[in-house]
mmCIF file of C-alpha atoms and ligand atoms in Angstrom:
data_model
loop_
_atom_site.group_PDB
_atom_site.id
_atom_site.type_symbol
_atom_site.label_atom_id
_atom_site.label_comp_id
_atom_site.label_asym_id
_atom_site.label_seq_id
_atom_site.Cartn_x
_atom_site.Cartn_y
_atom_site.Cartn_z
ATOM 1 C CA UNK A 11 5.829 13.854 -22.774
ATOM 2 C CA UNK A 12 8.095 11.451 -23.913
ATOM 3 C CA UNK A 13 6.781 10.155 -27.144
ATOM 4 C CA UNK A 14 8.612 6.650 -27.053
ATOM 5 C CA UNK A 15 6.993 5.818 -24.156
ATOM 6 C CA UNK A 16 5.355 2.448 -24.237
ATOM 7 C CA UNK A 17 2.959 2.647 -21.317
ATOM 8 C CA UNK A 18 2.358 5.130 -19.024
ATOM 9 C CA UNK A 19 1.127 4.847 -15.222
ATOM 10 C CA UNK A 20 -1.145 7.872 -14.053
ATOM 11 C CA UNK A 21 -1.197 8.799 -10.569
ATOM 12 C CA UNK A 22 -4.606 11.048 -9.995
ATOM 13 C CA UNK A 23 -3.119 13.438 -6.756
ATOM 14 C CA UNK A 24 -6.505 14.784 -6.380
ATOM 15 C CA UNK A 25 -8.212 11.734 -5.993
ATOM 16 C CA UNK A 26 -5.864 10.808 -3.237
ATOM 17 C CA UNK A 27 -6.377 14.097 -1.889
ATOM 18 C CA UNK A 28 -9.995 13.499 -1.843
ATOM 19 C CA UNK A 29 -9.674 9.835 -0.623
ATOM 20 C CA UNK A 30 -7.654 11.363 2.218
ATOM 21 C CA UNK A 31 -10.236 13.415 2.914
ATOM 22 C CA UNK A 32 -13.173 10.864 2.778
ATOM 23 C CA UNK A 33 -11.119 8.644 5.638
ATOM 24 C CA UNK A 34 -10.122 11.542 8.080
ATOM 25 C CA UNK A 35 -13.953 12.197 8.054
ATOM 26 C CA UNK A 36 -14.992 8.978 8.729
ATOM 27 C CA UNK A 37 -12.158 8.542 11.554
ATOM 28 C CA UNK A 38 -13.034 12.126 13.491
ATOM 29 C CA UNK A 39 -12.326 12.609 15.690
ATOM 30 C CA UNK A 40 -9.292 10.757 15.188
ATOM 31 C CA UNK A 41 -6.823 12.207 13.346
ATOM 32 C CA UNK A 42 -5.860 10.250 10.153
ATOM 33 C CA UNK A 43 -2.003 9.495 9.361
ATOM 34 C CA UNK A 44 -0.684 7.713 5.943
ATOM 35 C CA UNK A 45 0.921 4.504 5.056
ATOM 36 C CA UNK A 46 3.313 5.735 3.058
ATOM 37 C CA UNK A 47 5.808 2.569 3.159
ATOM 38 C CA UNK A 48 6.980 1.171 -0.409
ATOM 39 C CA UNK A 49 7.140 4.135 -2.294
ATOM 40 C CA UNK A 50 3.334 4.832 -1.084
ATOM 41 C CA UNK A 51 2.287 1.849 -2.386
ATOM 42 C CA UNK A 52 4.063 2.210 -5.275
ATOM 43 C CA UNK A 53 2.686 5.324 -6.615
ATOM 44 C CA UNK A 54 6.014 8.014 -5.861
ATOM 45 C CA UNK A 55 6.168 8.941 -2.349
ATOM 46 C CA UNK A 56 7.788 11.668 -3.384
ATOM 47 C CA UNK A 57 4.400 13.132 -4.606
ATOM 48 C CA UNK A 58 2.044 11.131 -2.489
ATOM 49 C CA UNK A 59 3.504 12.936 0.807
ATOM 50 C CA UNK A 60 3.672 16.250 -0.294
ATOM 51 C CA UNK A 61 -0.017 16.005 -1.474
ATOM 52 C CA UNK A 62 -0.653 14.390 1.872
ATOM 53 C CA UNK A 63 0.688 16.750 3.334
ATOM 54 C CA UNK A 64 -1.076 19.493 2.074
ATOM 55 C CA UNK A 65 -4.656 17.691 3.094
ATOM 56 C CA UNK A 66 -3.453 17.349 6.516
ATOM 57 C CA UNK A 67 -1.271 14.213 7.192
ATOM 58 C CA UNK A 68 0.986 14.783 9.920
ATOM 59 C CA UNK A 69 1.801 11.550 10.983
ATOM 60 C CA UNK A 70 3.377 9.180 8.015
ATOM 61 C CA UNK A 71 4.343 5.244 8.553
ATOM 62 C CA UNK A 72 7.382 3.264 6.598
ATOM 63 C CA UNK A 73 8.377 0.236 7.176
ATOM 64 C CA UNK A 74 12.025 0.670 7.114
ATOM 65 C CA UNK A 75 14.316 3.044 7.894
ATOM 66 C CA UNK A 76 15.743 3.983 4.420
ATOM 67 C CA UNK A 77 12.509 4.938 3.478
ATOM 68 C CA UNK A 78 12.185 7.037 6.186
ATOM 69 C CA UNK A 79 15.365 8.914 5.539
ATOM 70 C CA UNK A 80 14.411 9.171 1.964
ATOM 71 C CA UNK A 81 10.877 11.345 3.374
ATOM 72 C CA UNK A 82 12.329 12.924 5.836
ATOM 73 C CA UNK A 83 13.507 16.221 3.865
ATOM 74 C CA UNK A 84 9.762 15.669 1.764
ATOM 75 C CA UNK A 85 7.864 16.370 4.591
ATOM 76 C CA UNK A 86 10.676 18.203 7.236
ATOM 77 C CA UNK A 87 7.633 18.753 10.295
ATOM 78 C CA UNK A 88 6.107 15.653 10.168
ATOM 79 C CA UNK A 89 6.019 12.499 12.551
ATOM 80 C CA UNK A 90 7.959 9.409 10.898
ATOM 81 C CA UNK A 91 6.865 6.497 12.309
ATOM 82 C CA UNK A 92 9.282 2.764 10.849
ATOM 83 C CA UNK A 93 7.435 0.112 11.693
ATOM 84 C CA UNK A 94 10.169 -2.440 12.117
ATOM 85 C CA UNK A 95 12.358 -0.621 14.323
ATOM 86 C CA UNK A 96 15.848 -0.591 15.013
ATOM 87 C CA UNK A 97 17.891 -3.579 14.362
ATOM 88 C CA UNK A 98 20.714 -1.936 16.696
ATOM 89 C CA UNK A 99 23.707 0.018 15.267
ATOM 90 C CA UNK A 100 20.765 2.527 13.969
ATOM 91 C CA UNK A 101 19.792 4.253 16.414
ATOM 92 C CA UNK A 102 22.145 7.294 16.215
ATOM 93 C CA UNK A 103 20.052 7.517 12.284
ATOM 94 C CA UNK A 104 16.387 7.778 14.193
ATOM 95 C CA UNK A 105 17.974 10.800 16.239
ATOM 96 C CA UNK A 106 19.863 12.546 13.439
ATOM 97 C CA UNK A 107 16.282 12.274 10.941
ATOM 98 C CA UNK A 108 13.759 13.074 13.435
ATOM 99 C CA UNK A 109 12.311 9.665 13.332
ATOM 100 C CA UNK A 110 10.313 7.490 15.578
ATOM 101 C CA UNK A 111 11.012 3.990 15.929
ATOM 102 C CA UNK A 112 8.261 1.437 16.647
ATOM 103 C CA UNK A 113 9.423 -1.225 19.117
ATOM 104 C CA UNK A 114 7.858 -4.373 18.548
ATOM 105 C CA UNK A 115 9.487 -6.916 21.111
ATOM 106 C CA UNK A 116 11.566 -6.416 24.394
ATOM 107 C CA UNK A 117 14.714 -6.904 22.424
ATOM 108 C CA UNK A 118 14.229 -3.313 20.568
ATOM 109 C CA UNK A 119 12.746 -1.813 23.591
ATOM 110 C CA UNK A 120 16.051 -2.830 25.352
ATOM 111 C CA UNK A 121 18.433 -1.993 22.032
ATOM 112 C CA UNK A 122 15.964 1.291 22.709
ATOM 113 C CA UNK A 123 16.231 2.263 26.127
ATOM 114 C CA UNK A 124 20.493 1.108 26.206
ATOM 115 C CA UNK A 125 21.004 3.700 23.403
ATOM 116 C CA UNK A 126 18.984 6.445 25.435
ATOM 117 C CA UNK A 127 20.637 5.731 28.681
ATOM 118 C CA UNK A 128 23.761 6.532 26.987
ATOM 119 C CA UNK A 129 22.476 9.209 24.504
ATOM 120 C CA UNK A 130 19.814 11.194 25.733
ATOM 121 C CA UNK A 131 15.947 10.615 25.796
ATOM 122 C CA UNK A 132 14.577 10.113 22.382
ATOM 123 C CA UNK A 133 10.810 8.965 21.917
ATOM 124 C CA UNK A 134 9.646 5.901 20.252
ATOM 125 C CA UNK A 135 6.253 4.008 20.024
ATOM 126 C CA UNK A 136 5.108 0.865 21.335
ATOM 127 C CA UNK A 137 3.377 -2.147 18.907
ATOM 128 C CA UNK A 138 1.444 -4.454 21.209
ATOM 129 C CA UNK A 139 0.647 -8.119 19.319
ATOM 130 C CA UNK A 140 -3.244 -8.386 19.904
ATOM 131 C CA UNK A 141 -3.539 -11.639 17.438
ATOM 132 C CA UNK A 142 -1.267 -10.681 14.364
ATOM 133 C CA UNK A 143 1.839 -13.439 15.427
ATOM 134 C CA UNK A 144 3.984 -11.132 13.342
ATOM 135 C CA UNK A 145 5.762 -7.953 14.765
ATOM 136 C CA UNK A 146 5.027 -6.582 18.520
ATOM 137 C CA UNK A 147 4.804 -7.136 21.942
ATOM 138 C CA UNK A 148 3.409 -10.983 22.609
ATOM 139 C CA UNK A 149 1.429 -11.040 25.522
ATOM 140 C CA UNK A 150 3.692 -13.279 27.769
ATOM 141 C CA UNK A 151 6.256 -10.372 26.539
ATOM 142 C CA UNK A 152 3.499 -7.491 27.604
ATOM 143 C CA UNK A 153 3.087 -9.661 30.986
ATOM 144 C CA UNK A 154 6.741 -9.541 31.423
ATOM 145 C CA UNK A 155 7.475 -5.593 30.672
ATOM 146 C CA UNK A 156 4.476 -4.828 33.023
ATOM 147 C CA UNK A 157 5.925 -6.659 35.241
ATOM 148 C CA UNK A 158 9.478 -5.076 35.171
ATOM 149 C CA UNK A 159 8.952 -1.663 33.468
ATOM 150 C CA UNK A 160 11.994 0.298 34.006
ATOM 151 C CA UNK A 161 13.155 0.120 30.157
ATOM 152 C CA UNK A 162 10.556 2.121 29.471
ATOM 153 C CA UNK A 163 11.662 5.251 31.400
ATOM 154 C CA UNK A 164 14.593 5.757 29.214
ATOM 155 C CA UNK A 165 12.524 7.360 26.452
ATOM 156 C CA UNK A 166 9.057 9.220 26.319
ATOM 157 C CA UNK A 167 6.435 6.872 24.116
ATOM 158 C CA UNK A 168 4.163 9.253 22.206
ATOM 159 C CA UNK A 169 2.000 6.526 20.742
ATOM 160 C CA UNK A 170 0.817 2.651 21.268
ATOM 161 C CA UNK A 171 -0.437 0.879 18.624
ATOM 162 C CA UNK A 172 -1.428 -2.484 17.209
ATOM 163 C CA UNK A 173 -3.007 -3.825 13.822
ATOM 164 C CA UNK A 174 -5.897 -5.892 12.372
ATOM 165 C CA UNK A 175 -5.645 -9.096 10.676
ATOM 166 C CA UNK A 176 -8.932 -9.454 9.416
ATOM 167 C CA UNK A 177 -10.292 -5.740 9.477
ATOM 168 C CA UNK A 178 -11.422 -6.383 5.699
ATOM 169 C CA UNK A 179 -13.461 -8.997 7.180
ATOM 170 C CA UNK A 180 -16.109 -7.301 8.956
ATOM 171 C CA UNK A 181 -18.081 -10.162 9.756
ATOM 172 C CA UNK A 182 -15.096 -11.669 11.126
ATOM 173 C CA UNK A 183 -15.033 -11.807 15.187
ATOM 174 C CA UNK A 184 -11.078 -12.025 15.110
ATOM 175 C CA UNK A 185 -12.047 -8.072 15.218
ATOM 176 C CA UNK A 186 -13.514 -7.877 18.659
ATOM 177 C CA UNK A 187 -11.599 -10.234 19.791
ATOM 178 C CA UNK A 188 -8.289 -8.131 18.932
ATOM 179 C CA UNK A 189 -10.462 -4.926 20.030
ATOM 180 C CA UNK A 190 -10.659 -6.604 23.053
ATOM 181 C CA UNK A 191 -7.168 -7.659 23.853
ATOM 182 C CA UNK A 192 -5.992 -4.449 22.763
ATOM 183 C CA UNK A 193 -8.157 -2.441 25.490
ATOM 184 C CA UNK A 194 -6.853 -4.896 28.283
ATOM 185 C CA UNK A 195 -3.725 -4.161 26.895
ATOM 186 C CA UNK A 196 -3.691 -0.514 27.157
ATOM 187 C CA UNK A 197 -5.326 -0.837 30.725
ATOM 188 C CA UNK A 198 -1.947 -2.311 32.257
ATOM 189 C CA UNK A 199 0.464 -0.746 29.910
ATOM 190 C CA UNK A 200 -1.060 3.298 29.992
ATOM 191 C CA UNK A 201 -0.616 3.792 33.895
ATOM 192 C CA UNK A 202 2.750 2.813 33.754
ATOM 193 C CA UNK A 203 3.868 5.506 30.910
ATOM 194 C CA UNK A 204 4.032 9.440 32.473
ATOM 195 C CA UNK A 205 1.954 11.154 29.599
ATOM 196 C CA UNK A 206 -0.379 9.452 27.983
ATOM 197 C CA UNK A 207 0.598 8.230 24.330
ATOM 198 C CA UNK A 208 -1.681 9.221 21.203
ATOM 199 C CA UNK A 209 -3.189 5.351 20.718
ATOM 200 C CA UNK A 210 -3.261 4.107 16.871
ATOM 201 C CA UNK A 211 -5.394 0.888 15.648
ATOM 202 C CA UNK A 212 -7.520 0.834 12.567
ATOM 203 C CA UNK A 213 -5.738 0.700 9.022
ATOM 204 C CA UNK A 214 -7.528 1.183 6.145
ATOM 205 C CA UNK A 215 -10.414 -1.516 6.226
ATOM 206 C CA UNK A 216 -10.457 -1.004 10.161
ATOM 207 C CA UNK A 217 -11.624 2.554 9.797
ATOM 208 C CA UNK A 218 -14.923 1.037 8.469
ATOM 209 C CA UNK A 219 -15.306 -0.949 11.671
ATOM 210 C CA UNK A 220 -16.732 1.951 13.122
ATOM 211 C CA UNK A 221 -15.755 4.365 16.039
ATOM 212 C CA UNK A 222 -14.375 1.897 18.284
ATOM 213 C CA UNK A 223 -11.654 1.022 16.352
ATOM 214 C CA UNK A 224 -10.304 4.755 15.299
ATOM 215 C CA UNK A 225 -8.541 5.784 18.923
ATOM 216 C CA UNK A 226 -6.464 8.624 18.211
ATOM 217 C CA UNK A 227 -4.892 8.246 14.940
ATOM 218 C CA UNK A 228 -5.731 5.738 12.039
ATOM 219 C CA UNK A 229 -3.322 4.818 9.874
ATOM 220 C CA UNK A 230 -4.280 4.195 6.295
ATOM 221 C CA UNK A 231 -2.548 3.249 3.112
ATOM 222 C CA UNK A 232 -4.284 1.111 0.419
ATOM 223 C CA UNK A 233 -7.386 2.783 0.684
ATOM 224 C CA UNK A 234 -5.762 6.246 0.177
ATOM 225 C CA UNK A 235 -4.378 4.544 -2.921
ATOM 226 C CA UNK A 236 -8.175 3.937 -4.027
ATOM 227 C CA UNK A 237 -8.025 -0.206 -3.049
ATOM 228 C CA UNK A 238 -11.430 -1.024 -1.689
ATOM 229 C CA UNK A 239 -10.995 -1.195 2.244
ATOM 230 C CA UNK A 240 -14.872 -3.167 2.076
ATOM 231 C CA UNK A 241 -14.300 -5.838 -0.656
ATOM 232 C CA UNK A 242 -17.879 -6.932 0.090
ATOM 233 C CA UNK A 243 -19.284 -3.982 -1.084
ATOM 234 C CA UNK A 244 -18.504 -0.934 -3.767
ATOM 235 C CA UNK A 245 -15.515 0.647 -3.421
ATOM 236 C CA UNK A 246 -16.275 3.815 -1.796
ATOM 237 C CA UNK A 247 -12.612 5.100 -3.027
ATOM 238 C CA UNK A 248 -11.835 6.901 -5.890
ATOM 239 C CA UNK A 249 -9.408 5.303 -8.334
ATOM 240 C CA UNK A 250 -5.803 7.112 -8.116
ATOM 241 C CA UNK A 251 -3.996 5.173 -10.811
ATOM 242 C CA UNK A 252 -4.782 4.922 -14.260
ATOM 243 C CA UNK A 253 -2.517 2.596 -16.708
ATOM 244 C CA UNK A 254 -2.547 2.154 -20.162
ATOM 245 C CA UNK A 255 -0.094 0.790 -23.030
ATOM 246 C CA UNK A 256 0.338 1.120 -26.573
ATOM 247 C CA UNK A 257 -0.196 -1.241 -29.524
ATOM 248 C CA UNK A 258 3.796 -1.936 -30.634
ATOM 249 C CA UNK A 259 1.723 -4.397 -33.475
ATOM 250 C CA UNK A 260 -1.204 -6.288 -35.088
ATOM 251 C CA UNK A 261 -1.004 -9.879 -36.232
ATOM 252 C CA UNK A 262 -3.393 -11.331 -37.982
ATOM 253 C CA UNK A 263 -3.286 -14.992 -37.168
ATOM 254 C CA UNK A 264 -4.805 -18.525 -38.704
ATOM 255 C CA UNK A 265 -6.777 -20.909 -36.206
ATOM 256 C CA UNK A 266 -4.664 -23.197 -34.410
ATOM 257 C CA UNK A 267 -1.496 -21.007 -34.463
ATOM 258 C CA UNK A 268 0.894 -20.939 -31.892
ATOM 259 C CA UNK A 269 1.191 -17.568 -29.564
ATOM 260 C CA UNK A 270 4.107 -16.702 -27.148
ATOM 261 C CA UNK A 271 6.423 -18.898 -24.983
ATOM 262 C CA UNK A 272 5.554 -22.860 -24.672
ATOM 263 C CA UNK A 273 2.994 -22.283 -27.661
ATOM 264 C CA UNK A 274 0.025 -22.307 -24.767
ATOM 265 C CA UNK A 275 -2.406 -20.689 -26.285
ATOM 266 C CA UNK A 276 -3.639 -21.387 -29.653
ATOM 267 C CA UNK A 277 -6.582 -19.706 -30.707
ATOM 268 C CA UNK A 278 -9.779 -22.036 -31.851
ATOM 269 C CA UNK A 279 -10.579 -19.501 -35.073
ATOM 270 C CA UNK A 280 -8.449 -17.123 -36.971
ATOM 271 C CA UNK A 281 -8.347 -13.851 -34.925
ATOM 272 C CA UNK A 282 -5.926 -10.679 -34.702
ATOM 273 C CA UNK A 283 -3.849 -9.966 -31.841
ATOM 274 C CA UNK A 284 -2.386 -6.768 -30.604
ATOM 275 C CA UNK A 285 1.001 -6.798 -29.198
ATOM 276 C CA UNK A 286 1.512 -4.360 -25.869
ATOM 277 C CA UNK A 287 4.978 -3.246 -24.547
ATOM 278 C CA UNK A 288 4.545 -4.280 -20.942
ATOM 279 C CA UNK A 289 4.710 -7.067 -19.054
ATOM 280 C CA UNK A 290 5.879 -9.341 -15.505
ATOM 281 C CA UNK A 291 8.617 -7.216 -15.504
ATOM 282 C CA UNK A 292 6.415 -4.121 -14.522
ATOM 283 C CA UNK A 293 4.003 -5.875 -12.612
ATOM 284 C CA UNK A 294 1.821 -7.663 -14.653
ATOM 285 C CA UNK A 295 2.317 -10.944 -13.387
ATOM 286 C CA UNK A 296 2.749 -13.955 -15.682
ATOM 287 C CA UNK A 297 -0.200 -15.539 -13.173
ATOM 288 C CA UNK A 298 -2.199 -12.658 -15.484
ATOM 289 C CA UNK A 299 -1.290 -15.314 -18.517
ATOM 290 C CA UNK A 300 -4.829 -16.429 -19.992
ATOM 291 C CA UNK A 301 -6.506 -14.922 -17.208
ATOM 292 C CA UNK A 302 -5.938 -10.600 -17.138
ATOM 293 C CA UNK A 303 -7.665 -8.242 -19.667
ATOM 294 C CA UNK A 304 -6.858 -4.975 -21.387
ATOM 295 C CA UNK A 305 -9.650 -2.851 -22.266
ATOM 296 C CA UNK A 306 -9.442 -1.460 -26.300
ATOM 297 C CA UNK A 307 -12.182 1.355 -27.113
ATOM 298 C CA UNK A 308 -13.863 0.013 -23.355
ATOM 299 C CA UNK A 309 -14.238 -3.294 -25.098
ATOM 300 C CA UNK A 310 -12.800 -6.364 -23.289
ATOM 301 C CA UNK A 311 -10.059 -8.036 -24.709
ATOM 302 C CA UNK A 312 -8.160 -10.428 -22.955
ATOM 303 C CA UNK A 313 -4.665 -11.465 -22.284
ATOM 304 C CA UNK A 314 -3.950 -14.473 -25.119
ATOM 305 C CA UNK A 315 -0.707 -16.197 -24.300
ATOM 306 C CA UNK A 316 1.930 -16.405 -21.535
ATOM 307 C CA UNK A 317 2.328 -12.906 -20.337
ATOM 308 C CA UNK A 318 6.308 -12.193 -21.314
ATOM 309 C CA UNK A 319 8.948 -9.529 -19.323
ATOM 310 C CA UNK A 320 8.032 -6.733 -21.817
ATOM 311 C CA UNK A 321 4.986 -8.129 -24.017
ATOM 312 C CA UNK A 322 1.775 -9.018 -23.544
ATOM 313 C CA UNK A 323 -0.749 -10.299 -26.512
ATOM 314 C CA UNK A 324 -4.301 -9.675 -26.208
ATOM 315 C CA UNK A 325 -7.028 -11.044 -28.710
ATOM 316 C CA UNK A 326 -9.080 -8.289 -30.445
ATOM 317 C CA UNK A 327 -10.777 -10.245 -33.327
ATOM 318 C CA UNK A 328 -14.180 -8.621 -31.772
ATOM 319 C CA UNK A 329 -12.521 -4.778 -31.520
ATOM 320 C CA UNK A 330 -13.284 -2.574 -34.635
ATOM 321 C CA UNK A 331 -10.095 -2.310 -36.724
ATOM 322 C CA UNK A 332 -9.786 1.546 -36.216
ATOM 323 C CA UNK A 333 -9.062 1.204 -32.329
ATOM 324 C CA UNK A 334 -6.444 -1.465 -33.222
ATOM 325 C CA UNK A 335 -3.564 0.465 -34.768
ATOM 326 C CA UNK A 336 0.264 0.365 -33.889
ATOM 327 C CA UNK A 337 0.757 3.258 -31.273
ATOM 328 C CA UNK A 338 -3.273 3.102 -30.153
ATOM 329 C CA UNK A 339 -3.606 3.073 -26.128
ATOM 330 C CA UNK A 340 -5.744 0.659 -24.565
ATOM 331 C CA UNK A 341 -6.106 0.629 -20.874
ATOM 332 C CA UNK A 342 -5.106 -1.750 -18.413
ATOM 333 C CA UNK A 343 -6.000 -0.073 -15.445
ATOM 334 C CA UNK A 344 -8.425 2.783 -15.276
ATOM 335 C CA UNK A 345 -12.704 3.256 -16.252
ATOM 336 C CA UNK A 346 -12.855 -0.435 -16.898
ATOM 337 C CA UNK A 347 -10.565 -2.021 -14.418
ATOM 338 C CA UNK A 348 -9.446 -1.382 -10.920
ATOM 339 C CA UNK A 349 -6.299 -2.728 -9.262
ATOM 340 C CA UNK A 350 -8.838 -5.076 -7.360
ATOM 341 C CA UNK A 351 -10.034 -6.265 -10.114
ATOM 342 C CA UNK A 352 -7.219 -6.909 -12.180
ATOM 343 C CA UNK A 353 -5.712 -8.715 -9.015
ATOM 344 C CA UNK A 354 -8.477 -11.122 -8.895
ATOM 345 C CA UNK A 355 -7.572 -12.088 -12.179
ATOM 346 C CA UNK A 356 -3.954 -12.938 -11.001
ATOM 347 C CA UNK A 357 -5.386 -14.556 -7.883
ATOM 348 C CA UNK A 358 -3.846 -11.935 -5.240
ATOM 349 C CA UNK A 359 -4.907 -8.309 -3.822
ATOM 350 C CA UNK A 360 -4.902 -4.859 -4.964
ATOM 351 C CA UNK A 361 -2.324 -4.487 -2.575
ATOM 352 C CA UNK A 362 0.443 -6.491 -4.636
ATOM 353 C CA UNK A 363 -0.560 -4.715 -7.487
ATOM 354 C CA UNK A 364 0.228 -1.210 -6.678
ATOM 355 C CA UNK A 365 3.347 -2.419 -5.394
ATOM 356 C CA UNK A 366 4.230 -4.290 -8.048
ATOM 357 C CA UNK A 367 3.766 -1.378 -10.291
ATOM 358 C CA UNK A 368 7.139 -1.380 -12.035
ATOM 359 C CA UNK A 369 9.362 1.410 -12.568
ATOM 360 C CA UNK A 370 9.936 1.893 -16.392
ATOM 361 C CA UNK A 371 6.370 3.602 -16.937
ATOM 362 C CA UNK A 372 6.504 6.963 -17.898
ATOM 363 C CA UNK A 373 4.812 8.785 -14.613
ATOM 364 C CA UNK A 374 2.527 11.453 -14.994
ATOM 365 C CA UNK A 375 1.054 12.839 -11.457
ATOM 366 C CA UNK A 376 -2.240 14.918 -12.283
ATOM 367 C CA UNK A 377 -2.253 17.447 -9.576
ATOM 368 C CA UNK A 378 -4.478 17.801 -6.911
ATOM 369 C CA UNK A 379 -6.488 20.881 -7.702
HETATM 370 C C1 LIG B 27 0.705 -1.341 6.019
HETATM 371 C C2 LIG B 27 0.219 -1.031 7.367
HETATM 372 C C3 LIG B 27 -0.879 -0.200 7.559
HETATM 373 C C4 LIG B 27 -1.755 0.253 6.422
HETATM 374 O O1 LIG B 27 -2.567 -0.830 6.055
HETATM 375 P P1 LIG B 27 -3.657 -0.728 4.895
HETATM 376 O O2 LIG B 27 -4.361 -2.026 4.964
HETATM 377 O O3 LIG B 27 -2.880 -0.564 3.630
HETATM 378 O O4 LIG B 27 -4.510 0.436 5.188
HETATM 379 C C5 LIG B 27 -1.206 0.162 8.855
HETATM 380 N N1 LIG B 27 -0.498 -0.293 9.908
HETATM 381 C C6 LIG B 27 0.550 -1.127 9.760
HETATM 382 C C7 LIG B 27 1.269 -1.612 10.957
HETATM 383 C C8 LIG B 27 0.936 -1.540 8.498
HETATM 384 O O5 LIG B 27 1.964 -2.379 8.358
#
């Protein structure tokens, strides 16, 4: 333990374990795979996967191809799906790391089938558009490939798959409607591949759509990383990260004085302030200015003050002097405040949290038991 550390990120392995556990459960009998692109969230995939792992995961999704190199020797047996694909010139990497690429559009399922022609046979999945607009087959482009499908005997397709816009949306009938489109989908495109591919829909939130929506293999990540996949209702996740930062120092200050950059906050009585060494710089967004909260002793105290690269200043006037001491932890992130939460204060998603998470905190993974 480095003592000079000014704020230290926990990662809780056996609550991911657990969380795991919870949404390969709920998915059976689908199997569940992970989400394991940016650095699992942000959380180390070099300790998320291996814990993974052990609970089961056998099928792990990046979104690029450098991070699946950089798994590759973490978890040797298992599939590597990148979602964006090749970009041609690649290929020859998928092939020499075991990895599968996802073809979203005809022009990677030709870069695809070219390179196999030439190479030999290697398998890669298919990502049919069923209302995203963002990566896979459109359905003018499905029309066209089912139409013409001889790219597609160049290489063996283990696995079709789409995604859900609005899956944390239950209510929402964008749901069906991409359920929908997704099983006419499969109808044309299935009897024109030789074996038939394992078939992949539900992320996190989608898993709590029900049965329908699970297929073969579901492919979580925030809600393995404890964000609530049912923001309507309690999170049925267990927290994984825990954050908290020291005191550096206490000011007492007058009414009306001026705190941090631009002056913009000056409080309305004479208060104290505690100085903590983090800030935008490891994820705390300056949008968290006058709006986030740390947590001293589980009492509230909130961010005072532009939130700075390194510093933030919180008022605790109403904290007990004895938790307020240079080198005292308070918590940012933990009993008192989830990632959700502390995103709605910056007016974005758990999601952008975790992998905003920056990298100077002193890690410490508890492991899973
Ligand atoms: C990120 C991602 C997931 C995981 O989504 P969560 O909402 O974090 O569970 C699943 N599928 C695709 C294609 C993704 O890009």
């Amino acid at each position: 333990m480095n003592a000079q550390a000014t704020a230290e990120l926990t990662i809780d392995l056996g609550a991911l374990v657990a969380n795991y556990g919870l949404l390969q459960r709920l998915a059976r009998p689908a199997q569940a795979g992970a989400a394991i692109k940016a650095d699992a969230y942000g959380l180390g995939a070099e300790r998320a996967a291996p814990a993974l792992l052990e609970a089961g995961c056998r099928q792990f999704f990046v979104a690029i191809l450098s991070e699946a190199i950089a798994l590759r020797p973490i978890v040797p047996e298992a599939a590597i799906h990148v979602l964006s694909g090749p970009t041609g010139g690649d290929e020859a990497a998928f092939l020499r790391h075991r990895l599968v690429p996802v073809l979203n559009s005809p022009h990677q399922i030709a870069l695809w089938s070219r390179w196999c022609a030439a190479n030999g046979a290697s398998p890669a999945a298919l990502h049919i558009d069923t209302g995203m607009s963002r990566l896979g087959l459109a359905p003018a482009e499905l029309d066209r490939l089912v139409a013409d499908p001889a790219p597609l005997t160049a290489f063996p397709v283990p696995l079709v798959m789409s995604h859900l816009a609005s899956a944390d949306a239950p209510q929402s009938p964008q749901n069906a409607q991409q359920l929908a489109a997704f099983r006419s989908a499969l109808d044309r495109l299935l009897p024109l591949l030789p074996d038939r591919p394992a078939i992949s829909f539900a992320n996190s939130s989608g898993i709590f759509l029900g049965r329908d929506y699970a297929f073969d293999l579901v492919r979580p990540g925030a809600a393995l990383y404890g964000v609530n996949p049912t923001p309507a209702a309690p999170n049925p996740m267990r927290q994984v990260i825990g954050l908290k930062a020291r005191i550096l120092q206490v000011r007492h200050i007058d009414a009306h004085q001026a705190v941090g950059y631009g002056a913009a906050h000056r409080s309305t009585r004479a208060t104290s302030l505690a100085t903590l060494g983090l800030g935008y710089a490891d994820g705390m967004f300056r949008a968290l200015s006058h709006a986030g909260a740390a947590f001293v002793g589980g009492i509230r105290a909130p961010f005072v003050g532009r939130v700075s690269m390194d510093l933030i200043t919180i008022d605790v006037g109403h904290v007990p002097a004895h938790l307020v001491q240079p080198g005292a932890w308070v918590e940012i992130l933990g009993e008192h405040q989830s990632a959700d939460e502390l995103a709605e204060a910056a007016g974005t998603i758990g999601y952008e949290v975790l992998t905003a998470l920056g990298s100077r905190y002193q890690r410490r993974y508890i492991p899973a038991a």
